[in-house]
mmCIF file of C-alpha atoms in Angstrom:
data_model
loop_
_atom_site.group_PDB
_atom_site.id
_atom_site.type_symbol
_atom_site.label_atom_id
_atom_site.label_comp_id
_atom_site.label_asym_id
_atom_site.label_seq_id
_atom_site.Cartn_x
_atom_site.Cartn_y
_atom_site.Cartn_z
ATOM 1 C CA UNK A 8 -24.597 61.725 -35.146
ATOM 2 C CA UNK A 9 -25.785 64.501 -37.295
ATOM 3 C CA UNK A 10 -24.226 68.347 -36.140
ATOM 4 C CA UNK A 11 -25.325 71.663 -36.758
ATOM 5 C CA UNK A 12 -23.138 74.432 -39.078
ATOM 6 C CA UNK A 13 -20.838 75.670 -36.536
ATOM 7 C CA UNK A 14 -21.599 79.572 -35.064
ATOM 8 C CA UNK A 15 -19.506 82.302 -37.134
ATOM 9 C CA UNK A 16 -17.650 82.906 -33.836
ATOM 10 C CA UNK A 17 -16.946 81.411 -30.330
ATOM 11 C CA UNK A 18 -14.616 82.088 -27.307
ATOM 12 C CA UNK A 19 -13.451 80.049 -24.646
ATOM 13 C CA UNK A 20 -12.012 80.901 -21.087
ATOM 14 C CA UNK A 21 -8.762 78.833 -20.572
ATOM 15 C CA UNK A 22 -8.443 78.044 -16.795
ATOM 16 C CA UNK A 23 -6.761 75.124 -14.534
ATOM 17 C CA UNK A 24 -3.919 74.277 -16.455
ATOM 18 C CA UNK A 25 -3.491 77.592 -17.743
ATOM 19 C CA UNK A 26 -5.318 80.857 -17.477
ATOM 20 C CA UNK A 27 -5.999 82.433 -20.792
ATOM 21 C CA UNK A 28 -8.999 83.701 -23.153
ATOM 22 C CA UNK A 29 -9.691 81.867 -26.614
ATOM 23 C CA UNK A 30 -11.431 83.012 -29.870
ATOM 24 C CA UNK A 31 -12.066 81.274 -32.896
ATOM 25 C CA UNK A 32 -13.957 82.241 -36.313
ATOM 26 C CA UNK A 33 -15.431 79.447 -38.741
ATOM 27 C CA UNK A 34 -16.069 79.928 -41.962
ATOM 28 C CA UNK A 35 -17.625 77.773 -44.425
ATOM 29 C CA UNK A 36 -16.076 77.486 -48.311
ATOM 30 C CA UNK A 37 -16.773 76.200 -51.261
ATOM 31 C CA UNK A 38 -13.770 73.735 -50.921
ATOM 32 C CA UNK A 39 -14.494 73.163 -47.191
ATOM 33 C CA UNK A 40 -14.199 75.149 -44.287
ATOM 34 C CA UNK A 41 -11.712 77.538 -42.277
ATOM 35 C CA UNK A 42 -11.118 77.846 -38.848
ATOM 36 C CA UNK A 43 -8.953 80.667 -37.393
ATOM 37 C CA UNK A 44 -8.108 81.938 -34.342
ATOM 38 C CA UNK A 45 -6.001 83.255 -31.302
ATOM 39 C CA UNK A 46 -5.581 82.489 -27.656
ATOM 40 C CA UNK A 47 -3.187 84.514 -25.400
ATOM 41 C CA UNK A 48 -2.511 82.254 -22.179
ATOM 42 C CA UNK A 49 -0.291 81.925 -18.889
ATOM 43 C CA UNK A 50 0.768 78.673 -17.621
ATOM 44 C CA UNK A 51 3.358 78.181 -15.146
ATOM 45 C CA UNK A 52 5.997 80.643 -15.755
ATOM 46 C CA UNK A 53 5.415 80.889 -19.459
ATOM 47 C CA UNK A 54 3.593 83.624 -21.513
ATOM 48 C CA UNK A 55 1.812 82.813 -24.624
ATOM 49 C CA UNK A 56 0.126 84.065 -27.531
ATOM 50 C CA UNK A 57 -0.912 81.657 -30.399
ATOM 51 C CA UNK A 58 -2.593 82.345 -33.686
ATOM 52 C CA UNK A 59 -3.530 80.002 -35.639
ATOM 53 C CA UNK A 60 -5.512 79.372 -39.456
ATOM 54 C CA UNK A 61 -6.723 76.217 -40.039
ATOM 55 C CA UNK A 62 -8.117 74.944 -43.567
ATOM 56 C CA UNK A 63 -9.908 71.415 -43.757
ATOM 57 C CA UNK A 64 -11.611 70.136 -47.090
ATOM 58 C CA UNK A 65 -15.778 68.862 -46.956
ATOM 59 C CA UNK A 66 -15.091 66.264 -44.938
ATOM 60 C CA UNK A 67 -13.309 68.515 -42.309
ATOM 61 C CA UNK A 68 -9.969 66.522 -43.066
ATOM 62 C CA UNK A 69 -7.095 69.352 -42.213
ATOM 63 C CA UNK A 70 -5.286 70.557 -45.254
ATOM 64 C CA UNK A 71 -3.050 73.521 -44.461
ATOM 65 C CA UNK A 72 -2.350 75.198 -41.051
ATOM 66 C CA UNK A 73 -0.778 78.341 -40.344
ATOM 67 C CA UNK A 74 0.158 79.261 -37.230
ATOM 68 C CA UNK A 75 2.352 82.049 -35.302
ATOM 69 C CA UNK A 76 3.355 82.503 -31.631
ATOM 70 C CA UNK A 77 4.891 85.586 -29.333
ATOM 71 C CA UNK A 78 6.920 84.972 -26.495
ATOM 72 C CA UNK A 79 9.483 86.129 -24.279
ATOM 73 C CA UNK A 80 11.742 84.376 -26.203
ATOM 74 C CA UNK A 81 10.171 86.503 -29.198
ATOM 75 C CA UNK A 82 8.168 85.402 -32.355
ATOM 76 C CA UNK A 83 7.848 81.815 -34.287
ATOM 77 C CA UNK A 84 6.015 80.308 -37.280
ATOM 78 C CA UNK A 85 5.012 77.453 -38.593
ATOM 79 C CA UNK A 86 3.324 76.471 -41.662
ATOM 80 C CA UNK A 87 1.652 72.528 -41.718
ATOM 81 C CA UNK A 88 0.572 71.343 -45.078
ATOM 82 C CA UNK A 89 -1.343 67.436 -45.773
ATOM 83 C CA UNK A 90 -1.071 66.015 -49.427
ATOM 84 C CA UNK A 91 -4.225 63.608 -50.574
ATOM 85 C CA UNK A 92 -1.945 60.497 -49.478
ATOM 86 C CA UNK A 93 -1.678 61.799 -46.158
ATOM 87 C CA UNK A 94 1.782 63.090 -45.854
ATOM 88 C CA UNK A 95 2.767 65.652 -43.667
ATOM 89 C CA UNK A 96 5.353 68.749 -44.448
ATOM 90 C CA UNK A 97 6.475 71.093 -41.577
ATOM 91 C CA UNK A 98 7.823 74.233 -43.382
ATOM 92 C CA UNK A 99 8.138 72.802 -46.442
ATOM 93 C CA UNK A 100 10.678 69.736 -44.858
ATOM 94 C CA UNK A 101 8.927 66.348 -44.728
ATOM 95 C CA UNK A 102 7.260 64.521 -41.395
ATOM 96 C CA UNK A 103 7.036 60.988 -42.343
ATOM 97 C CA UNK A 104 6.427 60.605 -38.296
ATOM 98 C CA UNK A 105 2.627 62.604 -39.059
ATOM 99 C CA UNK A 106 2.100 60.435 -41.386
ATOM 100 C CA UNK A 107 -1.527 58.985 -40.999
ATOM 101 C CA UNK A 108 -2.455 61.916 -39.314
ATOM 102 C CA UNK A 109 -5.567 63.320 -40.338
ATOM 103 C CA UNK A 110 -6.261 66.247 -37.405
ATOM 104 C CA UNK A 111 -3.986 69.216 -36.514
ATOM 105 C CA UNK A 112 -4.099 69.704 -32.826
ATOM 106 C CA UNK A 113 -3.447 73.219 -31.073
ATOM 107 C CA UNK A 114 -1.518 72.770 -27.315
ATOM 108 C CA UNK A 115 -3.096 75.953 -26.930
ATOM 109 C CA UNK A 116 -6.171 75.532 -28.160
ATOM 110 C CA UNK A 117 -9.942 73.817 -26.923
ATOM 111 C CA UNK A 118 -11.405 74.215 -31.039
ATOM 112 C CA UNK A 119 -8.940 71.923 -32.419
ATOM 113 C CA UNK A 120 -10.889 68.874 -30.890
ATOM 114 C CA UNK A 121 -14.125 70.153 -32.867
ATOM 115 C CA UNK A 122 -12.284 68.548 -36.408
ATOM 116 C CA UNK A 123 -12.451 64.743 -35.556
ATOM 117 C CA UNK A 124 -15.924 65.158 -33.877
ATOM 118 C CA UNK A 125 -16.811 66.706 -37.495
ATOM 119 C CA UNK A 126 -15.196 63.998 -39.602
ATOM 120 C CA UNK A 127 -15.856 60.958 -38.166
ATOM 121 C CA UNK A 128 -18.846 58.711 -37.661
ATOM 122 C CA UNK A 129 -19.238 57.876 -34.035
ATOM 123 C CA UNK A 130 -21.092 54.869 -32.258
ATOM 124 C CA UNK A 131 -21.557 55.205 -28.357
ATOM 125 C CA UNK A 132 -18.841 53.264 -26.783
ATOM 126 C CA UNK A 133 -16.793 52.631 -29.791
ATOM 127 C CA UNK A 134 -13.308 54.142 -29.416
ATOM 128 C CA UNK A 135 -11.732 55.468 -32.559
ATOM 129 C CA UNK A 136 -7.902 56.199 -32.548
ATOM 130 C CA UNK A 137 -7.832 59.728 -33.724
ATOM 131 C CA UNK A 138 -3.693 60.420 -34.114
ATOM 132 C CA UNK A 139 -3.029 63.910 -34.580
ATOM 133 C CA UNK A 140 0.088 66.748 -35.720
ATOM 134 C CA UNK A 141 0.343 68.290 -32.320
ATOM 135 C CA UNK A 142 1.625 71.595 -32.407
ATOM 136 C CA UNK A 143 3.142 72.927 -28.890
ATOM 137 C CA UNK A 144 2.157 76.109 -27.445
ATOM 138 C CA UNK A 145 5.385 78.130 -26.121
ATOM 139 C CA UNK A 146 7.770 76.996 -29.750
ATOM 140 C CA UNK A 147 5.408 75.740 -31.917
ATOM 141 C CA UNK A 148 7.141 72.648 -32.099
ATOM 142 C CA UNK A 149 5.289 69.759 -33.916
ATOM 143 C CA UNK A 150 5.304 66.016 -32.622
ATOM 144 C CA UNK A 151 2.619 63.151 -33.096
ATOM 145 C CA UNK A 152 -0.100 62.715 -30.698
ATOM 146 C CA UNK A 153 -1.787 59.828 -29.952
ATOM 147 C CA UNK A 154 -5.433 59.989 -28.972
ATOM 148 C CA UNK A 155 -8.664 58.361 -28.740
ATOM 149 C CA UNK A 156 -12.390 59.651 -29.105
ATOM 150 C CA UNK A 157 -14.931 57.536 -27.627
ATOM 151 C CA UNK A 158 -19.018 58.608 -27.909
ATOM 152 C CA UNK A 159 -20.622 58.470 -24.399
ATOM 153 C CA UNK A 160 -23.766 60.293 -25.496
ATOM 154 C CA UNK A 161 -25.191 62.290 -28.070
ATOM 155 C CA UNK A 162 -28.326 64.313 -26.536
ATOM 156 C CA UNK A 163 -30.517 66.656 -27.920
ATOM 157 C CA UNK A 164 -28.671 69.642 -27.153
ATOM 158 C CA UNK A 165 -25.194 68.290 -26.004
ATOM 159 C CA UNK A 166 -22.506 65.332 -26.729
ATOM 160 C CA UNK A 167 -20.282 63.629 -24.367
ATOM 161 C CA UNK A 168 -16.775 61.862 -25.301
ATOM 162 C CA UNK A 169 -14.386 60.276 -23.623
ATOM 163 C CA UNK A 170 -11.141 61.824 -24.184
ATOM 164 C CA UNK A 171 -7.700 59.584 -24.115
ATOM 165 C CA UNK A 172 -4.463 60.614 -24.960
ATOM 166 C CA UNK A 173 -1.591 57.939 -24.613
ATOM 167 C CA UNK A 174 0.884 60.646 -25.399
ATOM 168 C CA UNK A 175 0.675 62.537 -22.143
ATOM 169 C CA UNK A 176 -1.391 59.828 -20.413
ATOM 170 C CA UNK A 177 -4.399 62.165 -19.992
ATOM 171 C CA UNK A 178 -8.159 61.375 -19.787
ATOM 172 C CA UNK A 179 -11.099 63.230 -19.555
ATOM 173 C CA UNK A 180 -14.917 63.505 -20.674
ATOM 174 C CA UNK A 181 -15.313 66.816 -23.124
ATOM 175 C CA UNK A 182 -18.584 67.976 -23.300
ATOM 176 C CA UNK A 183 -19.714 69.749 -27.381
ATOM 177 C CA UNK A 184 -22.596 71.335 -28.275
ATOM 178 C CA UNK A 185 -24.347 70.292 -31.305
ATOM 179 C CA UNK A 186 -22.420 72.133 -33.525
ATOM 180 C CA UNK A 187 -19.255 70.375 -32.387
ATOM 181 C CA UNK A 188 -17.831 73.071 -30.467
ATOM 182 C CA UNK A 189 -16.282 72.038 -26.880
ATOM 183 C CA UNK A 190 -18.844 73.620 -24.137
ATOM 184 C CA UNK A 191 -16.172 72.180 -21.801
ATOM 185 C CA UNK A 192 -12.735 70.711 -21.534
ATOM 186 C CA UNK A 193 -11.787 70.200 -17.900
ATOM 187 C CA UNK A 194 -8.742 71.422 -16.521
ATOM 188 C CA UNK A 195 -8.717 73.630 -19.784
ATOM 189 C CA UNK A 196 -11.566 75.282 -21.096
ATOM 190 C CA UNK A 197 -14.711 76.211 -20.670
ATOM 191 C CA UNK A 198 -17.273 77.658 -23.137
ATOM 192 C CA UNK A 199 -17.661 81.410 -22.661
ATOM 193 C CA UNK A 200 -19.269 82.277 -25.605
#
């Protein structure tokens, strides 16, 4: 499944679970690419505004993730970091628990799901176990996250995968353009632009 260079921009309308807006700017580099955004979100009683910077290498394996939040409880940061072996450091302190982690996933966030749809090599109905450092919305807390990706099509101008998450027993189809950017994840986000 070959994909297209990702746009220079996209945004996202975050409704159903949450109601918020999304934006996210890619940009390629010599020693991979960058990925940074911000989406400022309402769900339940909670008020939310992430920002986030992600850096992967060439093969869109995350490297270093910097991320910040603002809520009524006032401002956090975190700071993720992924050596070559594949070990994990939260603020500098070690996460032997991320461990084999190769994705950093956003809570608040529908672009995060574009880096394992980048990286991997997908066969239609083979699922791949895609574990990820899952980084919570309202505290920025970081826990492991168990998922799966399986490829139910790859069309001409769109690609459909089945979406498992053991963690939070959740499942879904999210529809990507070519590029790898999710056109829609229901219940959380839909493609605006």
């Amino acid at each position: 499944m070959r994909l297209t260079t990702p746009p220079g921009g996209a945004s996202w309308n975050h409704a159903g679970a949450r109601d918020g807006f999304e934006i996210a700017f890619f940009q390629a580099l010599s020693t991979g690419h960058r990925v940074s955004g911000h989406t400022t979100a309402h769900e339940s009683s909670a008020l939310w505004s992430v920002g986030y910077d992600v850096s992967v290498d060439r093969s869109w394996t995350t490297v270093a993730v910097q991320a910040s939040s603002l809520t009524n409880t006032g401002r956090s940061e975190v700071t993720l970091a992924r050596d070559d072996a594949g070990r994990w450091t939260v603020n500098g302190e070690p996460r032997p628990e991320l461990d084999g982690c190769v994705d950093v996933d956003f809570e608040s966030s529908a672009v995060t799901n574009t880096l394992p749809v980048h990286r991997l090599d997908f066969f239609e109905g083979v699922g791949v176990d895609v574990p990820a450092a899952f980084v919570r919305a309202e505290d920025l807390r970081v826990e492991r996250l168990e998922q799966r990706y399986t490829l139910i099509n790859a069309g001409p101008e769109q690609i459909l995968f089945h979406y498992e998450s053991s963690t939070f027993e959740f499942a879904c189809d999210l529809r990507y353009d070519r590029s790898g950017l999710i056109l829609e994840y229901p219940g959380i986000a839909i493609r605006e632009g």
